[in-house]
Each structure stands twice: as C-alpha cells, then as structure tokens.
C-alpha cells in the first residue's frame, strides 16, 4: 500500500490466505488494476481531446489565412 501511495501501480499482492487478509489483498490487487486502466483511459481521452482542439483551431485558422492572402493580393 505504501508503494501505491508513492505512485507505483506496477505491483501485485500475492496472498493465498483464505481469510479476511486474503480477501483484502485480492480486492486491493483488483483495485490497483482498475486504477491503472482508468489512468490509461484518462490519458487516451486527454490526448484525443487535445487532437480535437488542435484540429478545430486549424480549421478556424485556414479560412482566415486564405482570406487575408486574397485581400493582400487584391
């Protein structure tokens, strides 16, 4: 748990006990896997959002650039 607290999510807990501690260790391992999956999904969504924002900005700039060039030619 201390390693996860420091940000190390590449650990697994191997406890084969059939009691509350074993259940807790199993649930902790599942929780870590879900957190890692959510972090990956969050990064992918963030990257996709940045790409969409960049594309939107490019689409706004292109017509302005063409209009300015045409105006300067005229």
CSV table of N, CA, C and O in Angstrom, one decimal:
chain,number,residue,atom,x,y,z
A,1,UNK,N,0.8,-1.2,0.0
A,1,UNK,CA,0.0,0.0,0.0
A,1,UNK,C,0.9,1.3,0.0
A,1,UNK,O,0.5,2.3,-0.6
A,2,UNK,N,2.0,1.2,0.7
A,2,UNK,CA,2.9,2.3,0.7
A,2,UNK,C,3.4,2.6,-0.7
A,2,UNK,O,3.6,3.8,-1.1
A,3,UNK,N,3.7,1.6,-1.5
A,3,UNK,CA,4.2,1.8,-2.9
A,3,UNK,C,3.2,2.4,-3.7
A,3,UNK,O,3.5,3.3,-4.5
A,4,UNK,N,1.9,2.0,-3.6
A,4,UNK,CA,0.8,2.7,-4.4
A,4,UNK,C,0.7,4.1,-3.9
A,4,UNK,O,0.4,5.0,-4.7
A,5,UNK,N,0.8,4.4,-2.6
A,5,UNK,CA,0.7,5.7,-2.1
A,5,UNK,C,1.8,6.6,-2.8
A,5,UNK,O,1.5,7.8,-3.1
A,6,UNK,N,3.0,6.0,-3.1
A,6,UNK,CA,4.0,6.8,-3.8
A,6,UNK,C,3.8,6.9,-5.2
A,6,UNK,O,4.6,7.6,-5.9
A,7,UNK,N,2.8,6.2,-5.8
A,7,UNK,CA,2.5,6.3,-7.2
A,7,UNK,C,3.0,5.1,-8.0
A,7,UNK,O,2.9,5.1,-9.2
A,8,UNK,N,3.5,4.0,-7.4
A,8,UNK,CA,3.9,2.8,-8.1
A,8,UNK,C,2.7,1.9,-8.2
A,8,UNK,O,2.4,1.2,-7.2
A,9,UNK,N,2.1,1.8,-9.4
A,9,UNK,CA,1.0,1.0,-9.6
A,9,UNK,C,1.3,-0.4,-10.3
A,9,UNK,O,0.5,-1.1,-10.7
A,10,UNK,N,2.6,-0.6,-10.4
A,10,UNK,CA,3.1,-1.9,-11.0
A,10,UNK,C,3.4,-2.9,-10.0
A,10,UNK,O,4.5,-3.6,-10.1
A,11,UNK,N,2.6,-3.1,-9.0
A,11,UNK,CA,2.8,-4.1,-8.0
A,11,UNK,C,1.6,-5.1,-8.0
A,11,UNK,O,0.5,-4.8,-8.5
A,12,UNK,N,1.8,-6.2,-7.4
A,12,UNK,CA,0.7,-7.2,-7.2
A,12,UNK,C,1.0,-7.8,-5.8
A,12,UNK,O,2.1,-8.0,-5.4
A,13,UNK,N,-0.1,-8.1,-5.2
A,13,UNK,CA,-0.1,-8.6,-3.9
A,13,UNK,C,-0.5,-10.1,-4.0
A,13,UNK,O,-1.5,-10.4,-4.4
A,14,UNK,N,0.4,-11.0,-3.6
A,14,UNK,CA,0.2,-12.4,-3.6
A,14,UNK,C,0.0,-13.0,-2.2
A,14,UNK,O,0.9,-13.3,-1.5
A,15,UNK,N,-1.2,-13.0,-1.9
A,15,UNK,CA,-1.6,-13.6,-0.6
A,15,UNK,C,-2.6,-14.7,-0.8
A,15,UNK,O,-3.6,-14.5,-1.4
A,16,UNK,N,-2.2,-15.9,-0.4
A,16,UNK,CA,-3.1,-17.1,-0.7
A,16,UNK,C,-3.9,-17.5,0.5
A,16,UNK,O,-4.5,-18.5,0.5
A,17,UNK,N,-4.0,-16.6,1.5
A,17,UNK,CA,-4.8,-16.9,2.7
A,17,UNK,C,-6.2,-16.9,2.4
A,17,UNK,O,-6.7,-16.1,1.5
A,18,UNK,N,-7.0,-17.7,3.0
A,18,UNK,CA,-8.4,-17.8,2.8
A,18,UNK,C,-9.2,-17.2,3.9
A,18,UNK,O,-10.2,-17.7,4.4
A,19,UNK,N,-8.7,-16.0,4.3
A,19,UNK,CA,-9.3,-15.3,5.4
A,19,UNK,C,-9.6,-13.8,5.0
A,19,UNK,O,-9.5,-13.5,3.8
A,20,UNK,N,-9.8,-13.0,5.9
A,20,UNK,CA,-10.1,-11.6,5.6
A,20,UNK,C,-8.9,-10.9,5.0
A,20,UNK,O,-9.0,-10.0,4.1
A,21,UNK,N,-7.7,-11.2,5.4
A,21,UNK,CA,-6.5,-10.7,4.8
A,21,UNK,C,-6.3,-11.1,3.4
A,21,UNK,O,-6.0,-10.2,2.5
A,22,UNK,N,-6.6,-12.3,3.0
A,22,UNK,CA,-6.6,-12.8,1.7
A,22,UNK,C,-7.6,-12.1,0.8
A,22,UNK,O,-7.3,-11.7,-0.3
A,23,UNK,N,-8.8,-11.9,1.3
A,23,UNK,CA,-9.8,-11.2,0.6
A,23,UNK,C,-9.4,-9.7,0.4
A,23,UNK,O,-9.6,-9.1,-0.7
A,24,UNK,N,-8.9,-9.1,1.4
A,24,UNK,CA,-8.4,-7.7,1.3
A,24,UNK,C,-7.3,-7.6,0.3
A,24,UNK,O,-7.3,-6.7,-0.6
A,25,UNK,N,-6.4,-8.5,0.2
A,25,UNK,CA,-5.3,-8.5,-0.7
A,25,UNK,C,-5.8,-8.7,-2.2
A,25,UNK,O,-5.4,-8.0,-3.1
A,26,UNK,N,-6.8,-9.6,-2.3
A,26,UNK,CA,-7.3,-9.8,-3.7
A,26,UNK,C,-8.1,-8.5,-4.1
A,26,UNK,O,-7.9,-8.1,-5.3
A,27,UNK,N,-8.9,-7.9,-3.3
A,27,UNK,CA,-9.6,-6.7,-3.6
A,27,UNK,C,-8.6,-5.6,-3.9
A,27,UNK,O,-8.9,-4.7,-4.8
A,28,UNK,N,-7.5,-5.5,-3.1
A,28,UNK,CA,-6.5,-4.4,-3.4
A,28,UNK,C,-5.9,-4.6,-4.7
A,28,UNK,O,-5.7,-3.6,-5.5
A,29,UNK,N,-5.6,-5.8,-5.1
A,29,UNK,CA,-5.0,-6.1,-6.4
A,29,UNK,C,-6.0,-5.7,-7.5
A,29,UNK,O,-5.6,-5.1,-8.5
A,30,UNK,N,-7.2,-6.0,-7.4
A,30,UNK,CA,-8.3,-5.6,-8.3
A,30,UNK,C,-8.4,-4.1,-8.4
A,30,UNK,O,-8.5,-3.6,-9.5
A,31,UNK,N,-8.3,-3.5,-7.3
A,31,UNK,CA,-8.4,-2.0,-7.3
A,31,UNK,C,-7.3,-1.4,-8.0
A,31,UNK,O,-7.5,-0.4,-8.8
A,32,UNK,N,-6.1,-1.9,-7.8
A,32,UNK,CA,-4.9,-1.3,-8.5
A,32,UNK,C,-5.0,-1.5,-10.0
A,32,UNK,O,-4.7,-0.6,-10.8
A,33,UNK,N,-5.5,-2.7,-10.4
A,33,UNK,CA,-5.7,-2.9,-11.9
A,33,UNK,C,-6.7,-1.9,-12.4
A,33,UNK,O,-6.5,-1.4,-13.5
A,34,UNK,N,-7.8,-1.7,-11.7
A,34,UNK,CA,-8.8,-0.7,-12.2
A,34,UNK,C,-8.3,0.7,-12.2
A,34,UNK,O,-8.6,1.4,-13.2
A,35,UNK,N,-7.5,1.1,-11.3
A,35,UNK,CA,-6.9,2.4,-11.3
A,35,UNK,C,-6.0,2.6,-12.5
A,35,UNK,O,-6.0,3.6,-13.2
A,36,UNK,N,-5.1,1.5,-12.7
A,36,UNK,CA,-4.2,1.6,-13.9
A,36,UNK,C,-5.0,1.7,-15.2
A,36,UNK,O,-4.7,2.5,-16.1
A,37,UNK,N,-6.1,1.0,-15.3
A,37,UNK,CA,-7.0,1.0,-16.5
A,37,UNK,C,-7.6,2.4,-16.7
A,37,UNK,O,-7.6,3.0,-17.8
A,38,UNK,N,-8.0,3.0,-15.6
A,38,UNK,CA,-8.6,4.3,-15.6
A,38,UNK,C,-7.6,5.4,-16.0
A,38,UNK,O,-7.9,6.3,-16.7
A,39,UNK,N,-6.4,5.2,-15.5
A,39,UNK,CA,-5.3,6.2,-15.8
A,39,UNK,C,-5.0,6.1,-17.3
A,39,UNK,O,-4.8,7.1,-18.0
A,40,UNK,N,-5.0,4.9,-17.9
A,40,UNK,CA,-4.7,4.8,-19.3
A,40,UNK,C,-5.8,5.4,-20.1
A,40,UNK,O,-5.6,6.1,-21.1
A,41,UNK,N,-7.1,5.1,-19.7
A,41,UNK,CA,-8.2,5.6,-20.4
A,41,UNK,C,-8.3,7.1,-20.3
A,41,UNK,O,-8.6,7.8,-21.3
A,42,UNK,N,-7.9,7.7,-19.2
A,42,UNK,CA,-7.9,9.1,-19.0
A,42,UNK,C,-6.9,9.8,-19.9
A,42,UNK,O,-7.1,10.8,-20.5
A,43,UNK,N,-5.7,9.2,-20.0
A,43,UNK,CA,-4.6,9.7,-20.9
A,43,UNK,C,-5.1,9.7,-22.3
A,43,UNK,O,-4.9,10.6,-23.1
A,44,UNK,N,-5.7,8.6,-22.7
A,44,UNK,CA,-6.2,8.5,-24.1
A,44,UNK,C,-7.3,9.5,-24.4
A,44,UNK,O,-7.2,10.1,-25.5
A,45,UNK,N,-8.2,9.7,-23.5
A,45,UNK,CA,-9.2,10.7,-23.7
A,45,UNK,C,-8.6,12.1,-23.7
A,45,UNK,O,-9.0,13.0,-24.5
A,46,UNK,N,-7.6,12.4,-22.9
A,46,UNK,CA,-7.0,13.7,-22.9
A,46,UNK,C,-6.2,13.9,-24.2
A,46,UNK,O,-6.3,15.0,-24.8
A,47,UNK,N,-5.5,12.9,-24.7
A,47,UNK,CA,-4.8,13.0,-26.0
A,47,UNK,C,-5.8,13.3,-27.1
A,47,UNK,O,-5.6,14.1,-28.0
A,48,UNK,N,-7.0,12.6,-27.1
A,48,UNK,CA,-8.0,12.7,-28.1
A,48,UNK,C,-8.6,14.1,-28.1
A,48,UNK,O,-8.8,14.8,-29.1
A,49,UNK,N,-8.8,14.6,-26.9
A,49,UNK,CA,-9.3,16.0,-26.7
A,49,UNK,C,-8.4,17.0,-27.3
A,49,UNK,O,-8.8,18.0,-27.9
A,50,UNK,N,-7.1,16.9,-27.0
A,50,UNK,CA,-6.1,17.8,-27.5
A,50,UNK,C,-6.0,17.8,-29.0
A,50,UNK,O,-5.9,18.8,-29.7
A,51,UNK,N,-6.1,16.6,-29.6
A,51,UNK,CA,-6.1,16.5,-31.1
A,51,UNK,C,-7.3,17.2,-31.6
A,51,UNK,O,-7.2,17.8,-32.7
A,52,UNK,N,-8.5,17.0,-31.0
A,52,UNK,CA,-9.7,17.6,-31.5
A,52,UNK,C,-9.6,19.1,-31.4
A,52,UNK,O,-10.0,19.9,-32.3
A,53,UNK,N,-9.1,19.6,-30.3
A,53,UNK,CA,-8.9,21.1,-30.1
A,53,UNK,C,-7.9,21.6,-31.2
A,53,UNK,O,-8.2,22.7,-31.7
A,54,UNK,N,-6.9,20.9,-31.5
A,54,UNK,CA,-5.9,21.4,-32.5
A,54,UNK,C,-6.5,21.4,-33.8
A,54,UNK,O,-6.4,22.3,-34.6
A,55,UNK,N,-7.3,20.4,-34.2
A,55,UNK,CA,-8.0,20.3,-35.4
A,55,UNK,C,-9.0,21.5,-35.6
A,55,UNK,O,-9.1,22.1,-36.6
A,56,UNK,N,-9.7,21.7,-34.5
A,56,UNK,CA,-10.7,22.9,-34.5
A,56,UNK,C,-9.9,24.2,-34.7
A,56,UNK,O,-10.4,25.0,-35.5
A,57,UNK,N,-8.8,24.4,-34.1
A,57,UNK,CA,-8.0,25.6,-34.3
A,57,UNK,C,-7.5,25.7,-35.7
A,57,UNK,O,-7.5,26.8,-36.3
A,58,UNK,N,-7.0,24.6,-36.3
A,58,UNK,CA,-6.5,24.6,-37.6
A,58,UNK,C,-7.7,24.9,-38.6
A,58,UNK,O,-7.4,25.7,-39.6
A,59,UNK,N,-8.8,24.4,-38.4
A,59,UNK,CA,-10.0,24.7,-39.2
A,59,UNK,C,-10.4,26.2,-39.1
A,59,UNK,O,-10.9,26.7,-40.1
A,60,UNK,N,-10.2,26.8,-38.0
A,60,UNK,CA,-10.5,28.2,-37.9
A,60,UNK,C,-9.5,29.1,-38.5
A,60,UNK,O,-9.8,30.1,-39.1
A,61,UNK,N,-8.2,28.7,-38.5
A,61,UNK,CA,-7.1,29.5,-39.0
A,61,UNK,C,-7.1,29.4,-40.5
A,61,UNK,O,-6.9,30.4,-41.2
A,62,UNK,N,-7.3,28.3,-41.1
A,62,UNK,CA,-7.2,28.1,-42.6
A,62,UNK,C,-8.0,29.1,-43.4
A,62,UNK,O,-7.5,29.8,-44.2
A,63,UNK,N,-9.3,29.3,-43.1
A,63,UNK,CA,-10.1,30.2,-43.9
A,63,UNK,C,-9.6,31.7,-43.7
A,63,UNK,O,-9.6,32.5,-44.6
A,64,UNK,N,-9.2,32.0,-42.5
A,64,UNK,CA,-8.7,33.4,-42.2
A,64,UNK,C,-7.5,33.6,-43.0
A,64,UNK,O,-7.3,34.7,-43.6
A,65,UNK,N,-6.6,32.7,-43.0
A,65,UNK,CA,-5.3,32.8,-43.7
A,65,UNK,C,-5.6,33.0,-45.2
A,65,UNK,O,-5.0,33.9,-45.9
A,66,UNK,N,-6.4,32.2,-45.8
A,66,UNK,CA,-6.7,32.3,-47.2
A,66,UNK,C,-7.4,33.7,-47.5
A,66,UNK,O,-7.0,34.4,-48.5
A,67,UNK,N,-8.3,34.1,-46.7
A,67,UNK,CA,-9.0,35.4,-46.9
A,67,UNK,C,-7.9,36.6,-46.8
A,67,UNK,O,-8.0,37.5,-47.6
A,68,UNK,N,-7.0,36.5,-45.8
A,68,UNK,CA,-6.0,37.5,-45.7
A,68,UNK,C,-5.1,37.6,-46.9
A,68,UNK,O,-4.7,38.7,-47.4
A,69,UNK,N,-4.7,36.4,-47.4
A,69,UNK,CA,-3.8,36.4,-48.6
A,69,UNK,C,-4.5,37.0,-49.8
A,69,UNK,O,-4.0,37.7,-50.6
A,70,UNK,N,-5.8,36.6,-50.0
A,70,UNK,CA,-6.6,37.1,-51.1
A,70,UNK,C,-6.8,38.6,-51.0
A,70,UNK,O,-6.7,39.3,-52.0
A,71,UNK,N,-7.0,39.1,-49.8
A,71,UNK,CA,-7.2,40.5,-49.6
A,71,UNK,C,-5.9,41.3,-49.9
A,71,UNK,O,-5.9,42.3,-50.5
A,72,UNK,N,-4.7,40.7,-49.5
A,72,UNK,CA,-3.5,41.3,-49.8
A,72,UNK,C,-3.1,41.3,-51.3
A,72,UNK,O,-2.5,42.2,-51.8
A,73,UNK,N,-3.5,40.3,-52.0
A,73,UNK,CA,-3.3,40.2,-53.4
A,73,UNK,C,-4.1,41.3,-54.1
A,73,UNK,O,-3.7,42.0,-55.1
A,74,UNK,N,-5.4,41.4,-53.7
A,74,UNK,CA,-6.3,42.4,-54.3
A,74,UNK,C,-5.8,43.8,-54.0
A,74,UNK,O,-5.6,44.7,-54.8
